[in-house]
PDB file of C-alpha atoms and ligand atoms in Angstrom:
ATOM      1  CA  MET A   1       8.876 -15.279   2.691  1.00  0.00           C
ATOM      2  CA  ARG A   2       9.475 -15.641  -1.028  1.00  0.00           C
ATOM      3  CA  ALA A   3       9.101 -19.411  -0.565  1.00  0.00           C
ATOM      4  CA  ARG A   4       5.823 -18.959   1.317  1.00  0.00           C
ATOM      5  CA  ILE A   5       4.442 -16.732  -1.422  1.00  0.00           C
ATOM      6  CA  ALA A   6       5.677 -19.144  -4.090  1.00  0.00           C
ATOM      7  CA  ALA A   7       3.974 -22.085  -2.332  1.00  0.00           C
ATOM      8  CA  ALA A   8       0.723 -20.117  -2.009  1.00  0.00           C
ATOM      9  CA  CYS A   9       0.855 -19.274  -5.722  1.00  0.00           C
ATOM     10  CA  GLU A  10       1.649 -22.839  -6.716  1.00  0.00           C
ATOM     11  CA  ALA A  11      -1.289 -24.168  -4.697  1.00  0.00           C
ATOM     12  CA  VAL A  12      -3.658 -22.232  -6.943  1.00  0.00           C
ATOM     13  CA  SER A  13      -1.574 -22.426 -10.145  1.00  0.00           C
ATOM     14  CA  ARG A  14      -0.679 -18.773 -10.167  1.00  0.00           C
ATOM     15  CA  ASP A  15       2.595 -17.388 -11.467  1.00  0.00           C
ATOM     16  CA  VAL A  16       4.685 -16.101  -8.568  1.00  0.00           C
ATOM     17  CA  SER A  17       5.518 -12.992 -10.577  1.00  0.00           C
ATOM     18  CA  SER A  18       1.854 -11.961 -10.324  1.00  0.00           C
ATOM     19  CA  VAL A  19       2.281 -11.167  -6.616  1.00  0.00           C
ATOM     20  CA  THR A  20       4.300  -8.189  -5.372  1.00  0.00           C
ATOM     21  CA  LEU A  21       5.735  -8.399  -1.869  1.00  0.00           C
ATOM     22  CA  ILE A  22       5.488  -5.161   0.075  1.00  0.00           C
ATOM     23  CA  ALA A  23       7.604  -5.236   3.238  1.00  0.00           C
ATOM     24  CA  VAL A  24       5.738  -3.322   5.917  1.00  0.00           C
ATOM     25  CA  THR A  25       8.469  -1.749   8.037  1.00  0.00           C
ATOM     26  CA  LYS A  26       6.334   0.262  10.459  1.00  0.00           C
ATOM     27  CA  THR A  27       7.930   0.282  13.949  1.00  0.00           C
ATOM     28  CA  TYR A  28      11.127  -1.294  12.575  1.00  0.00           C
ATOM     29  CA  PRO A  29      14.284   0.792  12.196  1.00  0.00           C
ATOM     30  CA  ALA A  30      15.556   2.349   8.973  1.00  0.00           C
ATOM     31  CA  SER A  31      18.433  -0.151   9.031  1.00  0.00           C
ATOM     32  CA  ASP A  32      15.868  -2.886   8.289  1.00  0.00           C
ATOM     33  CA  VAL A  33      14.847  -1.018   5.149  1.00  0.00           C
ATOM     34  CA  LEU A  34      18.509  -1.013   4.137  1.00  0.00           C
ATOM     35  CA  THR A  35      18.737  -4.771   4.724  1.00  0.00           C
ATOM     36  CA  LEU A  36      15.604  -5.396   2.685  1.00  0.00           C
ATOM     37  CA  ALA A  37      16.845  -3.233  -0.160  1.00  0.00           C
ATOM     38  CA  ARG A  38      20.090  -5.206  -0.226  1.00  0.00           C
ATOM     39  CA  LEU A  39      18.028  -8.368  -0.573  1.00  0.00           C
ATOM     40  CA  GLY A  40      16.212  -6.805  -3.494  1.00  0.00           C
ATOM     41  CA  VAL A  41      12.970  -6.028  -1.651  1.00  0.00           C
ATOM     42  CA  LEU A  42      12.297  -2.551  -2.992  1.00  0.00           C
ATOM     43  CA  ASP A  43       8.616  -2.136  -2.116  1.00  0.00           C
ATOM     44  CA  ILE A  44       8.434  -0.703   1.381  1.00  0.00           C
ATOM     45  CA  GLY A  45       5.190  -0.186   3.283  1.00  0.00           C
ATOM     46  CA  GLU A  46       4.600   2.269   6.091  1.00  0.00           C
ATOM     47  CA  SER A  47       1.494   3.130   8.082  1.00  0.00           C
ATOM     48  CA  LYS A  48       2.270   6.718   8.924  1.00  0.00           C
ATOM     49  CA  ASP A  49       3.617   9.616   6.946  1.00  0.00           C
ATOM     50  CA  GLN A  50       5.652  10.848   9.900  1.00  0.00           C
ATOM     51  CA  GLU A  51       7.449   7.554  10.393  1.00  0.00           C
ATOM     52  CA  ALA A  52       8.086   7.108   6.664  1.00  0.00           C
ATOM     53  CA  ARG A  53       9.615  10.577   6.442  1.00  0.00           C
ATOM     54  CA  ALA A  54      11.830   9.993   9.459  1.00  0.00           C
ATOM     55  CA  LYS A  55      13.131   6.776   7.877  1.00  0.00           C
ATOM     56  CA  LEU A  56      13.735   8.459   4.532  1.00  0.00           C
ATOM     57  CA  ALA A  57      15.783  11.146   6.251  1.00  0.00           C
ATOM     58  CA  GLU A  58      17.741   8.563   8.203  1.00  0.00           C
ATOM     59  CA  LEU A  59      18.417   6.482   5.107  1.00  0.00           C
ATOM     60  CA  ALA A  60      19.630   9.533   3.246  1.00  0.00           C
ATOM     61  CA  GLU A  61      22.284   9.962   5.918  1.00  0.00           C
ATOM     62  CA  MET A  62      23.481   6.375   5.841  1.00  0.00           C
ATOM     63  CA  ALA A  63      26.655   6.081   3.804  1.00  0.00           C
ATOM     64  CA  ALA A  64      25.958   2.407   3.111  1.00  0.00           C
ATOM     65  CA  PHE A  65      22.627   3.346   1.652  1.00  0.00           C
ATOM     66  CA  ALA A  66      24.046   6.133  -0.474  1.00  0.00           C
ATOM     67  CA  GLU A  67      26.527   3.693  -2.012  1.00  0.00           C
ATOM     68  CA  MET A  68      23.818   1.370  -3.215  1.00  0.00           C
ATOM     69  CA  THR A  69      22.508   1.667  -6.707  1.00  0.00           C
ATOM     70  CA  GLU A  70      18.949   0.972  -5.600  1.00  0.00           C
ATOM     71  CA  PRO A  71      17.997   3.799  -3.225  1.00  0.00           C
ATOM     72  CA  ALA A  72      16.249   5.761  -5.915  1.00  0.00           C
ATOM     73  CA  GLU A  73      14.357   2.654  -6.880  1.00  0.00           C
ATOM     74  CA  LEU A  74      12.749   2.123  -3.490  1.00  0.00           C
ATOM     75  CA  ARG A  75       8.994   2.375  -3.765  1.00  0.00           C
ATOM     76  CA  TRP A  76       7.220   3.693  -0.680  1.00  0.00           C
ATOM     77  CA  HIS A  77       3.690   2.460  -0.101  1.00  0.00           C
ATOM     78  CA  LEU A  78       1.447   4.139   2.451  1.00  0.00           C
ATOM     79  CA  VAL A  79      -0.882   1.484   3.835  1.00  0.00           C
ATOM     80  CA  GLY A  80      -2.385   3.133   6.921  1.00  0.00           C
ATOM     81  CA  ARG A  81      -5.210   5.573   7.466  1.00  0.00           C
ATOM     82  CA  LEU A  82      -4.205   8.939   6.118  1.00  0.00           C
ATOM     83  CA  GLN A  83      -5.348  12.363   7.196  1.00  0.00           C
ATOM     84  CA  THR A  84      -5.976  14.842   4.425  1.00  0.00           C
ATOM     85  CA  ASN A  85      -3.413  17.253   5.862  1.00  0.00           C
ATOM     86  CA  LYS A  86      -0.651  14.691   5.219  1.00  0.00           C
ATOM     87  CA  ALA A  87      -1.280  14.692   1.463  1.00  0.00           C
ATOM     88  CA  ARG A  88       1.301  17.379   0.706  1.00  0.00           C
ATOM     89  CA  SER A  89       4.034  15.468   2.463  1.00  0.00           C
ATOM     90  CA  VAL A  90       3.084  12.064   1.063  1.00  0.00           C
ATOM     91  CA  ALA A  91       3.033  13.446  -2.475  1.00  0.00           C
ATOM     92  CA  THR A  92       6.745  14.218  -2.311  1.00  0.00           C
ATOM     93  CA  TYR A  93       7.965  10.643  -1.807  1.00  0.00           C
ATOM     94  CA  ALA A  94       5.206   8.037  -2.103  1.00  0.00           C
ATOM     95  CA  HIS A  95       4.926   5.582  -4.970  1.00  0.00           C
ATOM     96  CA  ALA A  96       1.491   4.364  -3.859  1.00  0.00           C
ATOM     97  CA  VAL A  97      -1.244   4.967  -1.323  1.00  0.00           C
ATOM     98  CA  HIS A  98      -3.292   1.863  -0.462  1.00  0.00           C
ATOM     99  CA  SER A  99      -5.703   3.540   1.908  1.00  0.00           C
ATOM    100  CA  VAL A 100      -7.640   6.032  -0.202  1.00  0.00           C
ATOM    101  CA  ASP A 101     -11.135   5.700   1.221  1.00  0.00           C
ATOM    102  CA  ARG A 102     -12.887   9.013   0.676  1.00  0.00           C
ATOM    103  CA  PRO A 103     -13.265  11.625  -2.065  1.00  0.00           C
ATOM    104  CA  LYS A 104     -11.714  14.365   0.037  1.00  0.00           C
ATOM    105  CA  LEU A 105      -8.490  12.398   0.472  1.00  0.00           C
ATOM    106  CA  ALA A 106      -8.340  11.524  -3.238  1.00  0.00           C
ATOM    107  CA  SER A 107      -8.717  15.198  -4.192  1.00  0.00           C
ATOM    108  CA  ALA A 108      -6.137  16.321  -1.639  1.00  0.00           C
ATOM    109  CA  LEU A 109      -3.621  13.781  -2.951  1.00  0.00           C
ATOM    110  CA  ALA A 110      -4.225  14.762  -6.575  1.00  0.00           C
ATOM    111  CA  ASP A 111      -3.799  18.446  -5.755  1.00  0.00           C
ATOM    112  CA  ALA A 112      -0.682  17.717  -3.731  1.00  0.00           C
ATOM    113  CA  VAL A 113       0.889  15.622  -6.500  1.00  0.00           C
ATOM    114  CA  GLU A 114       0.169  18.372  -8.993  1.00  0.00           C
ATOM    115  CA  SER A 115       1.774  21.007  -6.841  1.00  0.00           C
ATOM    116  CA  ALA A 116       4.774  18.847  -5.864  1.00  0.00           C
ATOM    117  CA  THR A 117       5.376  17.944  -9.500  1.00  0.00           C
ATOM    118  CA  ARG A 118       5.176  21.556 -10.631  1.00  0.00           C
ATOM    119  CA  SER A 119       7.695  22.664  -8.011  1.00  0.00           C
ATOM    120  CA  GLY A 120      10.051  19.750  -8.683  1.00  0.00           C
ATOM    121  CA  ARG A 121       9.543  18.091  -5.301  1.00  0.00           C
ATOM    122  CA  ARG A 122       8.057  15.065  -7.034  1.00  0.00           C
ATOM    123  CA  THR A 123       9.583  13.439 -10.095  1.00  0.00           C
ATOM    124  CA  ALA A 124       7.939  10.029  -9.833  1.00  0.00           C
ATOM    125  CA  GLY A 125       4.921  10.682 -12.022  1.00  0.00           C
ATOM    126  CA  PRO A 126       1.345   9.902 -11.049  1.00  0.00           C
ATOM    127  CA  LEU A 127       0.643   8.489  -7.607  1.00  0.00           C
ATOM    128  CA  GLN A 128      -0.610   4.920  -7.648  1.00  0.00           C
ATOM    129  CA  VAL A 129      -3.870   4.604  -5.781  1.00  0.00           C
ATOM    130  CA  PHE A 130      -5.595   1.616  -4.242  1.00  0.00           C
ATOM    131  CA  VAL A 131      -9.102   2.343  -3.050  1.00  0.00           C
ATOM    132  CA  GLN A 132      -9.531   0.814   0.390  1.00  0.00           C
ATOM    133  CA  ILE A 133     -12.817  -0.979   0.907  1.00  0.00           C
ATOM    134  CA  SER A 134     -14.466  -1.616   4.246  1.00  0.00           C
ATOM    135  CA  LEU A 135     -15.507  -5.261   4.227  1.00  0.00           C
ATOM    136  CA  ASP A 136     -17.389  -5.125   7.516  1.00  0.00           C
ATOM    137  CA  GLY A 137     -18.842  -1.626   7.369  1.00  0.00           C
ATOM    138  CA  ASP A 138     -16.893  -0.565  10.470  1.00  0.00           C
ATOM    139  CA  PRO A 139     -15.920   3.061   9.777  1.00  0.00           C
ATOM    140  CA  GLN A 140     -13.286   3.018  12.541  1.00  0.00           C
ATOM    141  CA  ARG A 141     -11.017   0.720  10.578  1.00  0.00           C
ATOM    142  CA  GLY A 142     -11.039   2.715   7.381  1.00  0.00           C
ATOM    143  CA  GLY A 143     -12.293   1.871   3.943  1.00  0.00           C
ATOM    144  CA  VAL A 144     -15.086   3.127   1.769  1.00  0.00           C
ATOM    145  CA  PRO A 145     -18.394   1.309   2.210  1.00  0.00           C
ATOM    146  CA  GLU A 146     -19.494  -0.764  -0.750  1.00  0.00           C
ATOM    147  CA  ASP A 147     -22.088   1.780  -1.833  1.00  0.00           C
ATOM    148  CA  GLY A 148     -19.475   4.525  -2.196  1.00  0.00           C
ATOM    149  CA  LEU A 149     -16.934   2.452  -4.096  1.00  0.00           C
ATOM    150  CA  ALA A 150     -17.908   3.179  -7.703  1.00  0.00           C
ATOM    151  CA  GLU A 151     -18.058   6.925  -7.170  1.00  0.00           C
ATOM    152  CA  LEU A 152     -14.679   7.025  -5.429  1.00  0.00           C
ATOM    153  CA  CYS A 153     -13.037   4.960  -8.181  1.00  0.00           C
ATOM    154  CA  ASP A 154     -14.463   7.280 -10.843  1.00  0.00           C
ATOM    155  CA  LEU A 155     -13.087  10.271  -9.007  1.00  0.00           C
ATOM    156  CA  VAL A 156      -9.582   8.779  -8.722  1.00  0.00           C
ATOM    157  CA  ALA A 157      -9.605   7.718 -12.374  1.00  0.00           C
ATOM    158  CA  GLU A 158     -10.577  11.207 -13.479  1.00  0.00           C
ATOM    159  CA  ARG A 159      -7.528  12.842 -11.934  1.00  0.00           C
ATOM    160  CA  GLU A 160      -4.450  12.679 -14.140  1.00  0.00           C
ATOM    161  CA  GLN A 161      -2.148  12.962 -11.102  1.00  0.00           C
ATOM    162  CA  LEU A 162      -3.501   9.668  -9.777  1.00  0.00           C
ATOM    163  CA  ARG A 163      -3.440   6.222 -11.311  1.00  0.00           C
ATOM    164  CA  LEU A 164      -6.208   3.931 -10.155  1.00  0.00           C
ATOM    165  CA  CYS A 165      -4.507   0.553  -9.623  1.00  0.00           C
ATOM    166  CA  GLY A 166      -7.257  -1.360  -7.910  1.00  0.00           C
ATOM    167  CA  VAL A 167      -8.678  -2.133  -4.499  1.00  0.00           C
ATOM    168  CA  MET A 168      -7.328  -2.836  -1.030  1.00  0.00           C
ATOM    169  CA  ALA A 169      -8.795  -4.316   2.132  1.00  0.00           C
ATOM    170  CA  VAL A 170      -7.882  -5.679   5.513  1.00  0.00           C
ATOM    171  CA  ALA A 171      -9.765  -8.825   6.523  1.00  0.00           C
ATOM    172  CA  PRO A 172     -12.108  -8.022   9.400  1.00  0.00           C
ATOM    173  CA  ILE A 173     -10.996  -9.311  12.797  1.00  0.00           C
ATOM    174  CA  ASP A 174     -12.692 -12.588  13.736  1.00  0.00           C
ATOM    175  CA  ALA A 175     -14.011 -13.054  10.220  1.00  0.00           C
ATOM    176  CA  ASP A 176     -13.187 -15.896   7.883  1.00  0.00           C
ATOM    177  CA  ALA A 177     -10.348 -14.576   5.709  1.00  0.00           C
ATOM    178  CA  ASP A 178     -11.409 -16.675   2.712  1.00  0.00           C
ATOM    179  CA  ALA A 179     -14.916 -15.243   2.797  1.00  0.00           C
ATOM    180  CA  ALA A 180     -13.583 -11.707   3.197  1.00  0.00           C
ATOM    181  CA  PHE A 181     -11.150 -11.985   0.297  1.00  0.00           C
ATOM    182  CA  ALA A 182     -13.742 -13.698  -1.896  1.00  0.00           C
ATOM    183  CA  LYS A 183     -15.945 -10.671  -1.342  1.00  0.00           C
ATOM    184  CA  LEU A 184     -13.030  -8.361  -2.175  1.00  0.00           C
ATOM    185  CA  ALA A 185     -12.393 -10.279  -5.406  1.00  0.00           C
ATOM    186  CA  GLU A 186     -16.023  -9.788  -6.359  1.00  0.00           C
ATOM    187  CA  LEU A 187     -15.811  -6.050  -5.698  1.00  0.00           C
ATOM    188  CA  SER A 188     -12.547  -5.882  -7.647  1.00  0.00           C
ATOM    189  CA  GLU A 189     -14.271  -7.424 -10.618  1.00  0.00           C
ATOM    190  CA  ARG A 190     -17.008  -4.840 -10.380  1.00  0.00           C
ATOM    191  CA  VAL A 191     -14.408  -2.042 -10.336  1.00  0.00           C
ATOM    192  CA  ARG A 192     -12.710  -3.568 -13.366  1.00  0.00           C
ATOM    193  CA  GLY A 193     -15.992  -3.447 -15.234  1.00  0.00           C
ATOM    194  CA  ALA A 194     -15.778   0.341 -15.222  1.00  0.00           C
ATOM    195  CA  HIS A 195     -11.968   0.624 -15.088  1.00  0.00           C
ATOM    196  CA  PRO A 196     -10.330  -2.293 -16.892  1.00  0.00           C
ATOM    197  CA  GLU A 197      -6.836  -1.085 -16.016  1.00  0.00           C
ATOM    198  CA  ALA A 198      -7.529  -1.209 -12.252  1.00  0.00           C
ATOM    199  CA  GLY A 199      -7.004  -4.924 -11.750  1.00  0.00           C
ATOM    200  CA  ALA A 200      -4.690  -4.911  -8.749  1.00  0.00           C
ATOM    201  CA  ILE A 201      -5.781  -6.289  -5.383  1.00  0.00           C
ATOM    202  CA  SER A 202      -3.833  -5.300  -2.290  1.00  0.00           C
ATOM    203  CA  ALA A 203      -4.682  -7.961   0.281  1.00  0.00           C
ATOM    204  CA  GLY A 204      -2.988 -10.375   2.629  1.00  0.00           C
ATOM    205  CA  MET A 205      -0.765  -9.795   5.642  1.00  0.00           C
ATOM    206  CA  SER A 206       1.441 -12.132   7.707  1.00  0.00           C
ATOM    207  CA  GLY A 207      -1.498 -14.139   9.001  1.00  0.00           C
ATOM    208  CA  ASP A 208      -3.655 -14.477   5.931  1.00  0.00           C
ATOM    209  CA  LEU A 209      -1.581 -14.079   2.791  1.00  0.00           C
ATOM    210  CA  GLU A 210      -2.344 -17.614   1.530  1.00  0.00           C
ATOM    211  CA  ALA A 211      -6.079 -16.910   1.622  1.00  0.00           C
ATOM    212  CA  ALA A 212      -5.519 -13.567  -0.119  1.00  0.00           C
ATOM    213  CA  ILE A 213      -3.445 -15.182  -2.874  1.00  0.00           C
ATOM    214  CA  ARG A 214      -6.155 -17.822  -3.355  1.00  0.00           C
ATOM    215  CA  HIS A 215      -8.520 -14.978  -4.089  1.00  0.00           C
ATOM    216  CA  GLY A 216      -6.370 -13.091  -6.534  1.00  0.00           C
ATOM    217  CA  SER A 217      -4.273 -10.751  -4.404  1.00  0.00           C
ATOM    218  CA  THR A 218      -1.567  -9.054  -6.464  1.00  0.00           C
ATOM    219  CA  HIS A 219       0.071  -7.126  -3.599  1.00  0.00           C
ATOM    220  CA  VAL A 220       0.681  -8.695  -0.186  1.00  0.00           C
ATOM    221  CA  ARG A 221       1.659  -6.420   2.706  1.00  0.00           C
ATOM    222  CA  VAL A 222       3.855  -8.302   5.131  1.00  0.00           C
ATOM    223  CA  GLY A 223       5.432  -7.062   8.351  1.00  0.00           C
ATOM    224  CA  THR A 224       5.889  -9.454  11.263  1.00  0.00           C
ATOM    225  CA  ALA A 225       6.393 -12.614   9.206  1.00  0.00           C
ATOM    226  CA  LEU A 226       9.392 -10.938   7.553  1.00  0.00           C
ATOM    227  CA  LEU A 227      10.878  -8.871  10.335  1.00  0.00           C
ATOM    228  CA  GLY A 228       9.798 -10.516  13.581  1.00  0.00           C
ATOM    229  CA  ARG A 229       7.381  -9.371  16.219  1.00  0.00           C
ATOM    230  CA  ARG A 230       6.786  -5.657  16.489  1.00  0.00           C
ATOM    231  CA  GLY A 231       7.816  -3.955  19.683  1.00  0.00           C
ATOM    232  CA  PRO A 232       5.775  -1.151  21.233  1.00  0.00           C
ATOM    233  CA  THR A 233       4.439   1.054  18.462  1.00  0.00           C
ATOM    234  CA  PHE A 234       5.558   4.604  17.847  1.00  0.00           C
ATOM    235  CA  SER A 235       2.142   6.069  18.428  1.00  0.00           C
TER     236      SER A 235
HETATM  237  C1  LIG B   1       0.751  -3.472   9.785  1.00  0.00           C
HETATM  238  C2  LIG B   1       0.033  -3.667   8.533  1.00  0.00           C
HETATM  239  C3  LIG B   1       0.357  -4.732   7.678  1.00  0.00           C
HETATM  240  C4  LIG B   1       1.381  -5.789   8.025  1.00  0.00           C
HETATM  241  O1  LIG B   1       0.877  -6.606   9.030  1.00  0.00           O
HETATM  242  P1  LIG B   1       1.644  -7.905   9.539  1.00  0.00           P
HETATM  243  O2  LIG B   1       0.599  -8.663  10.283  1.00  0.00           O
HETATM  244  O3  LIG B   1       2.753  -7.434  10.400  1.00  0.00           O
HETATM  245  O4  LIG B   1       2.141  -8.650   8.368  1.00  0.00           O
HETATM  246  C5  LIG B   1      -0.336  -4.822   6.475  1.00  0.00           C
HETATM  247  N1  LIG B   1      -1.287  -3.925   6.133  1.00  0.00           N
HETATM  248  C6  LIG B   1      -1.616  -2.900   6.934  1.00  0.00           C
HETATM  249  C7  LIG B   1      -2.684  -1.963   6.482  1.00  0.00           C
HETATM  250  C8  LIG B   1      -0.982  -2.736   8.154  1.00  0.00           C
HETATM  251  O5  LIG B   1      -1.329  -1.710   8.929  1.00  0.00           O
END
């Protein structure tokens, strides 16, 4: 996978260090997270709070994991649609949420981080936030529509418990990935106009990471191409 990312970067003269690999371990066992951590892959992506928590608990009980120096350095990224009532839980362990797509969720996360930090359940500092954009306007798949993007980014940037990193999107099914990610790059630039620090782009999965890297992705979220085909899902 590192070689594939390196080749994609080289094809467009980008430095490989400008792309962070997030291993999406949804539906895979906690032991796979351990394996990844041993290989130095410390950015772990999960779709669901419940599954992430279960894996954290399992890892905490694994002696092999406890002996590693890295466990505390694992960074958990939530990449799936998130209900507001999960904010309190997510705030205790997450490094980043890539799927913030509405003001209510942003506020709930900020409040939850504040409260978790005050009570000592969170020591990681501000929560990194990627605002998820809907590229096809389909509300079912998550993402803020283009016309709500600026307002949502402003709201995230205003909260000291959150750090606006940039934007995220999933290429629409049946759409041309290059066109989708070109559009995302354009929206990212618009966001950066108001928030220069929010230059990250979370885009690219197993099937389309080359296209995403061509269009400036800084965070690729890869599951199946790293870990093999997913079995039946938990949900
Ligand atoms: C599952 C998932 C991924 C990883 O997908 P693969 O095709 O397995 O690489 C990336 N991003 C999101 C939002 C996902 O839900």
